Every structure is written in structure tokens, then in C-alpha cells.
Short mmCIF file of N, CA, C and O in Angstrom, two decimals:
data_model
loop_
_atom_site.label_atom_id
_atom_site.label_comp_id
_atom_site.label_asym_id
_atom_site.label_seq_id
_atom_site.Cartn_x
_atom_site.Cartn_y
_atom_site.Cartn_z
N GLN A 89 -4.13 -21.14 -10.16
CA GLN A 89 -4.57 -21.17 -11.12
C GLN A 89 -4.43 -19.94 -12.17
O GLN A 89 -4.31 -19.18 -13.71
N VAL A 90 -4.41 -18.64 -10.67
CA VAL A 90 -4.82 -17.49 -11.58
C VAL A 90 -4.18 -16.49 -10.89
O VAL A 90 -3.29 -16.51 -10.06
N GLN A 91 -3.31 -16.03 -11.43
CA GLN A 91 -2.31 -14.10 -10.79
C GLN A 91 -3.15 -12.40 -11.45
O GLN A 91 -3.15 -12.78 -11.99
N LEU A 92 -2.91 -11.75 -10.34
CA LEU A 92 -3.07 -10.81 -10.39
C LEU A 92 -1.32 -9.70 -10.19
O LEU A 92 -0.98 -9.81 -8.84
N VAL A 93 -1.28 -9.62 -10.77
CA VAL A 93 0.07 -8.20 -10.49
C VAL A 93 -0.63 -6.69 -11.16
O VAL A 93 -1.55 -6.73 -11.89
N GLU A 94 -0.21 -6.08 -9.95
CA GLU A 94 -0.53 -4.90 -9.64
C GLU A 94 0.35 -3.84 -10.19
O GLU A 94 1.11 -3.81 -9.85
N SER A 95 0.42 -2.69 -10.79
CA SER A 95 0.83 -1.36 -10.90
C SER A 95 0.28 -0.14 -10.76
O SER A 95 -0.85 -0.15 -10.51
N GLY A 96 1.68 0.45 -10.88
CA GLY A 96 0.77 2.49 -10.89
C GLY A 96 1.20 2.88 -9.52
O GLY A 96 0.79 3.92 -9.78
N GLY A 97 0.98 2.91 -8.59
CA GLY A 97 1.68 2.96 -6.60
C GLY A 97 2.33 3.89 -6.88
O GLY A 97 3.70 3.69 -8.17
N GLY A 98 2.75 5.04 -6.14
CA GLY A 98 3.45 6.18 -5.88
C GLY A 98 3.69 7.02 -4.61
O GLY A 98 3.06 6.56 -4.09
N LEU A 99 4.19 7.90 -5.12
CA LEU A 99 4.34 9.11 -4.11
C LEU A 99 3.91 10.12 -4.83
O LEU A 99 4.32 11.05 -5.80
N VAL A 100 2.54 10.49 -3.83
CA VAL A 100 2.59 12.49 -4.46
C VAL A 100 2.02 13.00 -3.55
O VAL A 100 1.13 12.65 -2.71
N GLN A 101 1.49 13.90 -3.66
CA GLN A 101 1.42 15.32 -3.31
C GLN A 101 -0.31 14.98 -2.60
O GLN A 101 -0.94 15.13 -3.56
N ALA A 102 -0.82 15.77 -1.59
CA ALA A 102 -2.59 15.58 -1.63
C ALA A 102 -3.32 16.98 -2.71
O ALA A 102 -2.95 17.76 -3.03
N GLY A 103 -3.82 16.10 -2.97
CA GLY A 103 -4.20 17.08 -3.68
C GLY A 103 -4.85 16.18 -5.34
O GLY A 103 -5.10 16.35 -7.02
N GLY A 104 -3.05 14.79 -5.42
CA GLY A 104 -3.15 14.84 -6.47
C GLY A 104 -3.69 13.59 -7.01
O GLY A 104 -4.62 13.41 -6.68
N SER A 105 -3.24 12.62 -8.31
CA SER A 105 -3.84 12.03 -8.27
C SER A 105 -2.77 10.78 -8.30
O SER A 105 -2.08 11.40 -8.72
N LEU A 106 -3.49 9.27 -9.03
CA LEU A 106 -2.76 8.54 -9.37
C LEU A 106 -3.44 7.17 -10.19
O LEU A 106 -5.15 7.03 -9.74
N ARG A 107 -3.22 6.24 -10.62
CA ARG A 107 -4.31 5.73 -11.55
C ARG A 107 -3.79 4.50 -11.20
O ARG A 107 -2.72 3.76 -11.91
N LEU A 108 -4.41 3.35 -10.32
CA LEU A 108 -3.48 2.13 -10.22
C LEU A 108 -4.04 0.92 -12.06
O LEU A 108 -5.54 1.12 -12.08
N SER A 109 -3.77 0.04 -11.34
CA SER A 109 -3.74 -0.95 -12.49
C SER A 109 -3.67 -2.51 -11.84
O SER A 109 -2.92 -2.75 -11.38
N CYS A 110 -4.97 -2.97 -11.93
CA CYS A 110 -4.34 -4.94 -11.63
C CYS A 110 -4.96 -6.36 -13.17
O CYS A 110 -5.66 -6.02 -13.45
N ALA A 111 -3.55 -6.73 -13.24
CA ALA A 111 -4.76 -7.33 -14.57
C ALA A 111 -3.91 -9.16 -14.26
O ALA A 111 -3.02 -8.97 -12.87
N ALA A 112 -4.73 -9.45 -14.70
CA ALA A 112 -4.70 -11.24 -14.16
C ALA A 112 -5.12 -12.04 -15.13
O ALA A 112 -5.17 -11.57 -16.94
N SER A 113 -3.70 -12.70 -14.96
CA SER A 113 -3.20 -14.09 -16.15
C SER A 113 -3.51 -15.17 -15.72
O SER A 113 -3.63 -15.96 -14.26
N GLY A 114 -3.60 -16.01 -16.58
CA GLY A 114 -3.72 -17.43 -15.81
C GLY A 114 -5.08 -18.00 -17.62
O GLY A 114 -4.91 -18.24 -17.74
N ARG A 115 -5.84 -19.52 -17.18
CA ARG A 115 -6.36 -21.14 -17.63
C ARG A 115 -7.62 -21.29 -17.09
O ARG A 115 -6.97 -20.78 -15.91
N GLY A 116 -8.43 -21.32 -18.15
CA GLY A 116 -9.83 -21.77 -17.56
C GLY A 116 -9.91 -20.82 -16.65
O GLY A 116 -10.16 -21.49 -15.54
N PHE A 117 -9.82 -19.82 -16.62
CA PHE A 117 -10.63 -18.62 -15.44
C PHE A 117 -11.89 -17.43 -15.89
O PHE A 117 -11.75 -17.57 -16.83
N SER A 118 -13.07 -17.35 -14.81
CA SER A 118 -13.95 -16.06 -15.17
C SER A 118 -14.10 -15.61 -14.08
O SER A 118 -14.29 -15.66 -13.21
N LEU A 119 -13.64 -14.09 -14.17
CA LEU A 119 -13.50 -13.31 -12.85
C LEU A 119 -14.74 -12.56 -12.48
O LEU A 119 -14.62 -11.23 -13.74
N ASN A 120 -16.43 -12.19 -12.17
CA ASN A 120 -16.90 -12.11 -12.32
C ASN A 120 -16.66 -10.69 -11.95
O ASN A 120 -17.30 -9.48 -11.83
N THR A 121 -16.03 -10.89 -10.83
CA THR A 121 -16.20 -9.67 -9.73
C THR A 121 -14.45 -9.16 -9.81
O THR A 121 -13.97 -9.97 -8.58
N MET A 122 -14.03 -8.04 -9.24
CA MET A 122 -12.66 -7.40 -9.02
C MET A 122 -12.91 -6.14 -8.12
O MET A 122 -14.16 -5.49 -8.17
N GLY A 123 -12.01 -6.54 -7.83
CA GLY A 123 -11.71 -5.18 -7.01
C GLY A 123 -10.25 -4.49 -6.31
O GLY A 123 -9.81 -4.62 -6.93
N TRP A 124 -10.33 -3.56 -5.38
CA TRP A 124 -9.51 -3.44 -4.15
C TRP A 124 -9.99 -2.92 -2.87
O TRP A 124 -10.91 -2.62 -2.56
N TYR A 125 -8.22 -3.49 -2.35
CA TYR A 125 -8.46 -3.63 -1.07
C TYR A 125 -7.30 -2.30 -0.43
O TYR A 125 -6.54 -2.27 -1.12
N ARG A 126 -7.09 -1.74 1.03
CA ARG A 126 -6.36 -1.64 1.29
C ARG A 126 -6.08 -1.22 2.69
O ARG A 126 -7.61 -1.44 3.02
N GLN A 127 -5.46 -1.43 2.93
CA GLN A 127 -4.31 -1.61 5.11
C GLN A 127 -3.54 -0.21 4.26
O GLN A 127 -2.16 -0.45 4.32
N ALA A 128 -3.16 0.47 6.34
CA ALA A 128 -2.62 0.73 6.06
C ALA A 128 -1.19 0.77 7.73
O ALA A 128 -2.89 -0.07 8.16
N PRO A 129 -0.65 0.35 7.77
CA PRO A 129 -0.40 0.21 9.32
C PRO A 129 -1.33 0.56 10.23
O PRO A 129 -1.79 2.34 10.63
N GLY A 130 -1.44 -0.67 11.75
CA GLY A 130 -2.24 -0.03 12.91
C GLY A 130 -3.71 0.03 12.24
O GLY A 130 -4.23 -0.06 13.17
N LYS A 131 -3.94 -0.07 11.23
CA LYS A 131 -5.19 -0.11 11.19
C LYS A 131 -6.32 -1.29 10.46
O LYS A 131 -5.86 -1.92 9.36
N GLN A 132 -7.59 -1.10 10.30
CA GLN A 132 -8.28 -2.49 9.71
C GLN A 132 -7.92 -2.40 8.15
O GLN A 132 -8.71 -0.93 7.69
N ARG A 133 -8.24 -3.30 7.61
CA ARG A 133 -7.96 -3.46 6.41
C ARG A 133 -10.05 -3.50 5.31
O ARG A 133 -10.11 -3.80 6.28
N GLU A 134 -9.27 -2.61 4.85
CA GLU A 134 -10.75 -1.95 3.73
C GLU A 134 -10.90 -1.80 2.67
O GLU A 134 -10.04 -2.42 1.78
N LEU A 135 -12.02 -2.42 2.44
CA LEU A 135 -12.14 -3.04 1.16
C LEU A 135 -13.01 -1.10 0.18
O LEU A 135 -14.13 -0.46 0.59
N VAL A 136 -12.38 -1.03 -0.61
CA VAL A 136 -12.02 0.07 -1.49
C VAL A 136 -13.03 0.52 -2.65
O VAL A 136 -13.79 1.59 -2.58
N ALA A 137 -13.37 -0.29 -3.58
CA ALA A 137 -13.91 -0.53 -4.50
C ALA A 137 -14.10 -2.04 -4.99
O ALA A 137 -13.13 -1.85 -5.14
N THR A 138 -15.12 -2.00 -5.69
CA THR A 138 -15.40 -2.83 -6.54
C THR A 138 -16.33 -3.24 -8.01
O THR A 138 -16.97 -2.18 -7.94
N ILE A 139 -15.51 -4.34 -9.35
CA ILE A 139 -16.34 -3.74 -10.00
C ILE A 139 -17.57 -4.89 -10.69
O ILE A 139 -16.79 -5.75 -10.58
N ILE A 140 -18.30 -5.13 -11.05
CA ILE A 140 -18.81 -6.60 -11.31
C ILE A 140 -18.85 -7.00 -12.67
O ILE A 140 -18.42 -5.59 -13.49
N ASP A 141 -18.61 -7.95 -13.96
CA ASP A 141 -18.74 -7.29 -15.86
C ASP A 141 -19.81 -6.53 -15.20
O ASP A 141 -19.49 -6.50 -17.38
N ASP A 142 -21.16 -6.37 -15.16
CA ASP A 142 -22.35 -6.25 -16.00
C ASP A 142 -21.89 -4.89 -15.50
O ASP A 142 -23.59 -3.86 -16.52
N GLY A 143 -21.25 -3.99 -15.41
CA GLY A 143 -20.37 -2.71 -14.68
C GLY A 143 -21.04 -1.98 -13.64
O GLY A 143 -21.11 -0.91 -13.20
N SER A 144 -21.94 -2.35 -12.55
CA SER A 144 -22.17 -2.08 -11.03
C SER A 144 -21.40 -2.42 -10.43
O SER A 144 -20.14 -3.19 -10.35
N THR A 145 -20.99 -1.39 -9.78
CA THR A 145 -20.09 -1.00 -8.83
C THR A 145 -20.48 -0.84 -7.41
O THR A 145 -21.55 -0.44 -7.04
N TYR A 146 -19.06 -0.19 -6.20
CA TYR A 146 -19.47 -0.45 -5.73
C TYR A 146 -18.14 0.30 -4.59
O TYR A 146 -17.67 0.28 -4.76
N TYR A 147 -18.56 2.22 -4.01
CA TYR A 147 -17.38 2.47 -2.87
C TYR A 147 -17.79 2.51 -1.70
O TYR A 147 -18.53 2.83 -1.35
N ALA A 148 -16.19 1.94 -0.91
CA ALA A 148 -16.61 2.78 0.32
C ALA A 148 -16.51 4.63 0.78
O ALA A 148 -16.30 5.55 -0.92
N ILE A 149 -16.90 4.97 1.62
CA ILE A 149 -17.47 5.81 1.27
C ILE A 149 -16.94 7.12 1.72
O ILE A 149 -16.22 8.29 1.01
N SER A 150 -15.64 6.30 2.26
CA SER A 150 -14.54 7.46 2.36
C SER A 150 -14.20 7.96 1.21
O SER A 150 -13.20 8.76 1.12
N VAL A 151 -14.37 7.18 -0.33
CA VAL A 151 -13.75 7.62 -1.11
C VAL A 151 -14.84 7.63 -2.16
O VAL A 151 -13.87 8.32 -3.60
N LYS A 152 -15.36 7.75 -1.67
CA LYS A 152 -17.30 8.31 -3.06
C LYS A 152 -16.57 9.21 -3.57
O LYS A 152 -16.84 11.07 -2.21
N GLY A 153 -17.09 9.28 -4.74
CA GLY A 153 -17.28 10.86 -5.48
C GLY A 153 -15.39 11.26 -5.84
O GLY A 153 -15.07 12.34 -6.07
N ARG A 154 -14.48 10.59 -5.01
CA ARG A 154 -12.72 11.14 -5.58
C ARG A 154 -12.02 9.82 -5.77
O ARG A 154 -11.78 9.99 -7.22
N PHE A 155 -13.02 8.92 -6.17
CA PHE A 155 -12.06 6.92 -6.63
C PHE A 155 -13.06 6.76 -7.81
O PHE A 155 -14.34 7.17 -7.99
N THR A 156 -12.55 6.33 -8.62
CA THR A 156 -13.02 5.75 -9.85
C THR A 156 -12.99 4.03 -10.30
O THR A 156 -11.63 4.65 -10.87
N ILE A 157 -13.50 3.23 -10.07
CA ILE A 157 -12.91 2.04 -10.74
C ILE A 157 -13.68 1.83 -11.83
O ILE A 157 -14.71 2.23 -12.46
N SER A 158 -11.61 1.36 -12.90
CA SER A 158 -13.27 0.54 -13.73
C SER A 158 -12.64 -0.64 -14.38
O SER A 158 -12.23 -1.41 -13.87
N ARG A 159 -12.93 -1.53 -15.31
CA ARG A 159 -12.48 -2.51 -15.60
C ARG A 159 -12.67 -2.66 -17.33
O ARG A 159 -13.80 -2.29 -18.18
N ASP A 160 -11.68 -3.65 -18.00
CA ASP A 160 -11.40 -3.79 -19.01
C ASP A 160 -11.62 -5.25 -19.10
O ASP A 160 -10.89 -5.83 -19.23
N ASN A 161 -13.41 -5.99 -19.44
CA ASN A 161 -13.40 -6.98 -19.95
C ASN A 161 -12.14 -7.41 -20.88
O ASN A 161 -11.91 -8.67 -20.58
N ALA A 162 -12.10 -7.51 -21.71
CA ALA A 162 -11.57 -7.72 -22.86
C ALA A 162 -10.11 -9.06 -22.88
O ALA A 162 -9.27 -9.22 -22.61
N GLU A 163 -9.27 -7.18 -21.27
CA GLU A 163 -7.64 -7.81 -21.17
C GLU A 163 -7.99 -8.15 -19.77
O GLU A 163 -7.13 -8.63 -19.66
N ASN A 164 -8.79 -8.02 -18.89
CA ASN A 164 -8.99 -9.27 -18.31
C ASN A 164 -8.73 -8.11 -16.89
O ASN A 164 -7.55 -8.45 -15.95
N THR A 165 -8.43 -6.78 -16.47
CA THR A 165 -7.49 -6.10 -15.78
C THR A 165 -8.43 -4.55 -15.65
O THR A 165 -9.70 -4.55 -16.00
N VAL A 166 -8.37 -4.69 -14.88
CA VAL A 166 -9.62 -4.05 -13.96
C VAL A 166 -7.99 -2.40 -13.41
O VAL A 166 -7.25 -2.32 -13.34
N TYR A 167 -9.19 -1.00 -13.10
CA TYR A 167 -8.26 0.19 -12.89
C TYR A 167 -8.78 0.84 -11.15
O TYR A 167 -10.19 0.79 -11.38
N LEU A 168 -8.18 1.76 -10.85
CA LEU A 168 -8.70 2.63 -9.48
C LEU A 168 -8.43 4.06 -9.64
O LEU A 168 -6.98 4.19 -9.84
N GLN A 169 -8.71 4.66 -10.73
CA GLN A 169 -8.30 6.30 -10.67
C GLN A 169 -8.76 7.18 -9.32
O GLN A 169 -9.62 7.25 -9.05
N MET A 170 -7.47 7.60 -9.06
CA MET A 170 -7.46 7.83 -7.38
C MET A 170 -7.21 9.27 -7.77
O MET A 170 -6.32 10.42 -8.16
N ASN A 171 -8.11 10.56 -7.39
CA ASN A 171 -8.22 11.72 -7.87
C ASN A 171 -8.26 13.02 -6.06
O ASN A 171 -9.03 11.78 -5.17
N SER A 172 -7.95 13.54 -6.35
CA SER A 172 -8.39 14.90 -4.68
C SER A 172 -7.06 13.41 -3.75
O SER A 172 -8.17 13.56 -2.61
N LEU A 173 -6.26 13.10 -3.25
CA LEU A 173 -5.73 12.25 -2.49
C LEU A 173 -5.55 12.68 -1.29
O LEU A 173 -5.11 14.01 -1.38
N LYS A 174 -6.19 12.23 -0.22
CA LYS A 174 -5.41 13.13 1.58
C LYS A 174 -4.99 12.06 1.70
O LYS A 174 -3.35 10.34 1.72
N PRO A 175 -4.07 12.03 2.22
CA PRO A 175 -2.84 11.39 3.04
C PRO A 175 -3.37 10.70 3.62
O PRO A 175 -2.65 9.22 4.11
N GLU A 176 -4.96 10.61 4.02
CA GLU A 176 -5.24 9.21 4.65
C GLU A 176 -5.25 8.08 4.34
O GLU A 176 -6.20 6.79 4.19
N ASP A 177 -4.97 8.29 2.09
CA ASP A 177 -5.56 7.62 1.46
C ASP A 177 -4.38 6.40 1.53
O ASP A 177 -3.98 5.76 0.70
N THR A 178 -2.97 6.77 2.67
CA THR A 178 -2.23 5.74 2.13
C THR A 178 -1.95 5.27 2.82
O THR A 178 -2.63 4.74 3.51
N ALA A 179 -1.73 3.89 1.75
CA ALA A 179 -1.72 2.23 2.63
C ALA A 179 -1.00 1.83 0.88
O ALA A 179 -0.63 2.07 0.12
N VAL A 180 -1.15 0.03 2.09
CA VAL A 180 -1.23 -0.23 0.75
C VAL A 180 -2.23 -1.06 -0.05
O VAL A 180 -3.02 -1.81 0.45
N TYR A 181 -2.08 -1.13 -1.69
CA TYR A 181 -3.77 -1.30 -2.02
C TYR A 181 -3.37 -2.94 -3.08
O TYR A 181 -2.31 -3.06 -3.62
N TYR A 182 -4.34 -3.48 -2.65
CA TYR A 182 -4.05 -4.59 -3.03
C TYR A 182 -5.53 -5.29 -4.22
O TYR A 182 -6.74 -4.96 -4.53
N CYS A 183 -4.98 -5.91 -5.08
CA CYS A 183 -6.24 -6.59 -6.28
C CYS A 183 -6.91 -7.53 -5.75
O CYS A 183 -6.06 -8.27 -5.72
N VAL A 184 -8.89 -7.38 -6.16
CA VAL A 184 -8.68 -9.19 -5.74
C VAL A 184 -9.67 -9.39 -6.66
O VAL A 184 -10.17 -7.95 -7.65
N ALA A 185 -10.41 -10.72 -7.27
CA ALA A 185 -11.14 -11.08 -7.86
C ALA A 185 -11.48 -12.46 -7.23
O ALA A 185 -11.59 -13.37 -6.47
N LYS A 186 -13.03 -12.63 -7.25
CA LYS A 186 -13.89 -13.55 -7.63
C LYS A 186 -14.75 -14.19 -8.51
O LYS A 186 -15.27 -13.49 -9.39
N LYS A 187 -14.94 -14.73 -8.18
CA LYS A 187 -16.48 -15.66 -9.91
C LYS A 187 -17.27 -15.37 -8.51
O LYS A 187 -17.52 -15.05 -7.16
N GLY A 188 -18.53 -15.25 -9.05
CA GLY A 188 -19.73 -15.04 -8.36
C GLY A 188 -20.15 -13.25 -8.71
O GLY A 188 -19.29 -12.88 -9.24
N THR A 189 -20.88 -12.16 -8.91
CA THR A 189 -21.59 -11.33 -9.69
C THR A 189 -22.43 -10.88 -7.61
O THR A 189 -23.36 -10.40 -7.82
N ILE A 190 -21.59 -10.91 -6.46
CA ILE A 190 -21.48 -9.75 -5.22
C ILE A 190 -20.89 -8.85 -4.86
O ILE A 190 -19.78 -8.88 -5.08
N HIS A 191 -21.11 -7.70 -4.06
CA HIS A 191 -19.65 -6.66 -4.09
C HIS A 191 -19.48 -7.10 -2.60
O HIS A 191 -18.32 -6.40 -1.86
N VAL A 192 -19.40 -8.89 -2.04
CA VAL A 192 -18.82 -8.63 -0.58
C VAL A 192 -17.77 -10.43 -1.44
O VAL A 192 -18.62 -11.50 -2.48
N GLY A 193 -17.02 -11.12 -1.01
CA GLY A 193 -16.40 -11.95 -0.96
C GLY A 193 -17.32 -13.02 -0.37
O GLY A 193 -18.32 -13.14 -0.46
N PRO A 194 -16.91 -14.44 -0.16
CA PRO A 194 -15.06 -14.48 0.26
C PRO A 194 -14.41 -14.30 -1.19
O PRO A 194 -15.04 -14.80 -2.44
N TRP A 195 -12.50 -14.08 -1.50
CA TRP A 195 -12.84 -13.74 -2.64
C TRP A 195 -11.79 -14.66 -3.22
O TRP A 195 -10.81 -15.32 -2.24
N ASP A 196 -10.96 -14.88 -4.39
CA ASP A 196 -11.12 -16.23 -4.50
C ASP A 196 -8.90 -15.73 -4.56
O ASP A 196 -8.42 -16.81 -4.48
N TYR A 197 -9.04 -14.50 -5.37
CA TYR A 197 -7.50 -14.57 -5.11
C TYR A 197 -7.59 -12.99 -4.99
O TYR A 197 -8.40 -12.26 -4.80
N TRP A 198 -6.23 -12.78 -4.60
CA TRP A 198 -5.54 -11.48 -3.97
C TRP A 198 -3.68 -10.85 -4.76
O TRP A 198 -3.69 -12.47 -4.82
N GLY A 199 -3.96 -9.87 -4.84
CA GLY A 199 -2.80 -9.36 -4.97
C GLY A 199 -1.16 -9.47 -3.96
O GLY A 199 -1.69 -9.92 -2.87
N GLN A 200 -0.64 -8.65 -4.44
CA GLN A 200 0.45 -8.90 -4.07
C GLN A 200 0.89 -7.51 -3.04
O GLN A 200 0.87 -7.39 -2.30
N GLY A 201 0.23 -6.63 -3.75
CA GLY A 201 -0.01 -5.03 -3.15
C GLY A 201 0.59 -4.62 -4.45
O GLY A 201 2.28 -4.48 -4.28
N THR A 202 0.59 -2.79 -4.30
CA THR A 202 0.88 -2.53 -4.37
C THR A 202 1.37 -0.47 -3.25
O THR A 202 -0.34 -0.22 -2.82
N GLN A 203 1.84 0.11 -3.37
CA GLN A 203 2.30 0.86 -2.00
C GLN A 203 1.89 2.58 -3.00
O GLN A 203 2.55 2.58 -4.37
N VAL A 204 0.89 3.47 -2.06
CA VAL A 204 0.52 4.37 -1.95
C VAL A 204 0.43 5.13 -1.10
O VAL A 204 -0.07 4.87 0.03
N THR A 205 2.09 6.38 -1.70
CA THR A 205 1.68 7.33 -0.12
C THR A 205 1.69 9.14 -1.28
O THR A 205 1.91 9.19 -1.69
N VAL A 206 0.89 9.38 -0.24
CA VAL A 206 0.07 11.29 0.16
C VAL A 206 0.69 12.06 0.52
O VAL A 206 0.58 11.60 1.72
N SER A 207 1.63 12.91 0.52
CA SER A 207 2.22 14.02 1.67
C SER A 207 1.02 14.94 2.01
O SER A 207 0.72 15.24 0.95
N SER A 208 2.08 15.00 2.90
CA SER A 208 0.79 16.18 3.06
C SER A 208 1.84 18.11 2.70
O SER A 208 2.59 17.89 2.77
#
């Protein structure tokens, strides 16, 4: 019923910036909470940031102060602005969404992922 499509990934040098976008499409849905996961080879999947439709946000300690999550409720789109990127930020980034207004899962929908690579 709902599809999430990410865009904006790519290759950047350490210290650079990227902005990821995730657009939700479908019929008859309401996504109270949206967010971003990431997974690097050999590492556990990590919840990066989430945002509720009232504006409340959550950030992982590893990205707090460098990344900013935002959303456009009218466009059903969530963004992740990533600044001061480090090589350890390299991962596939996944958009997630759900009904409900808390910053934890279970998540109802997952995107296909977009690759972010940060070179040293």
C-alpha cells in the first residue's frame, strides 16, 4: 500500500555533506513517524534518526550534532542532512516509516536503500 523511495546518496570526501530524501507514495495511509537506518558490511544495523509528525526528533549518539532530520508532511517526504561526514558513516541508508508516535519500531515500511560512501 505504501512505497518509500530514497535518493541523494553518493560519494563524498571526509568533511563533506550530502542530503538524503525519501518520498512516500500510496493511498489511504498515515505515517506518523519516519526515519533512517544504516547498515555497513559486517556491522549491526543502526537507527540513525527519526522524526514524528509533531516535530519531535531522535538522533543516534554517533551522528548527533552532524546530521539533521526534517520532514514535509504535505509532500510525505523526509530528509536527512548529513554534514561533517566521516569514513565511518559509509553505509547503505534505508528510509523507514510507521503508524504511531514513538521513536521505536516495529516499522511498517522500508525503502530499498541508497549507498553513501565517504572517502578519507
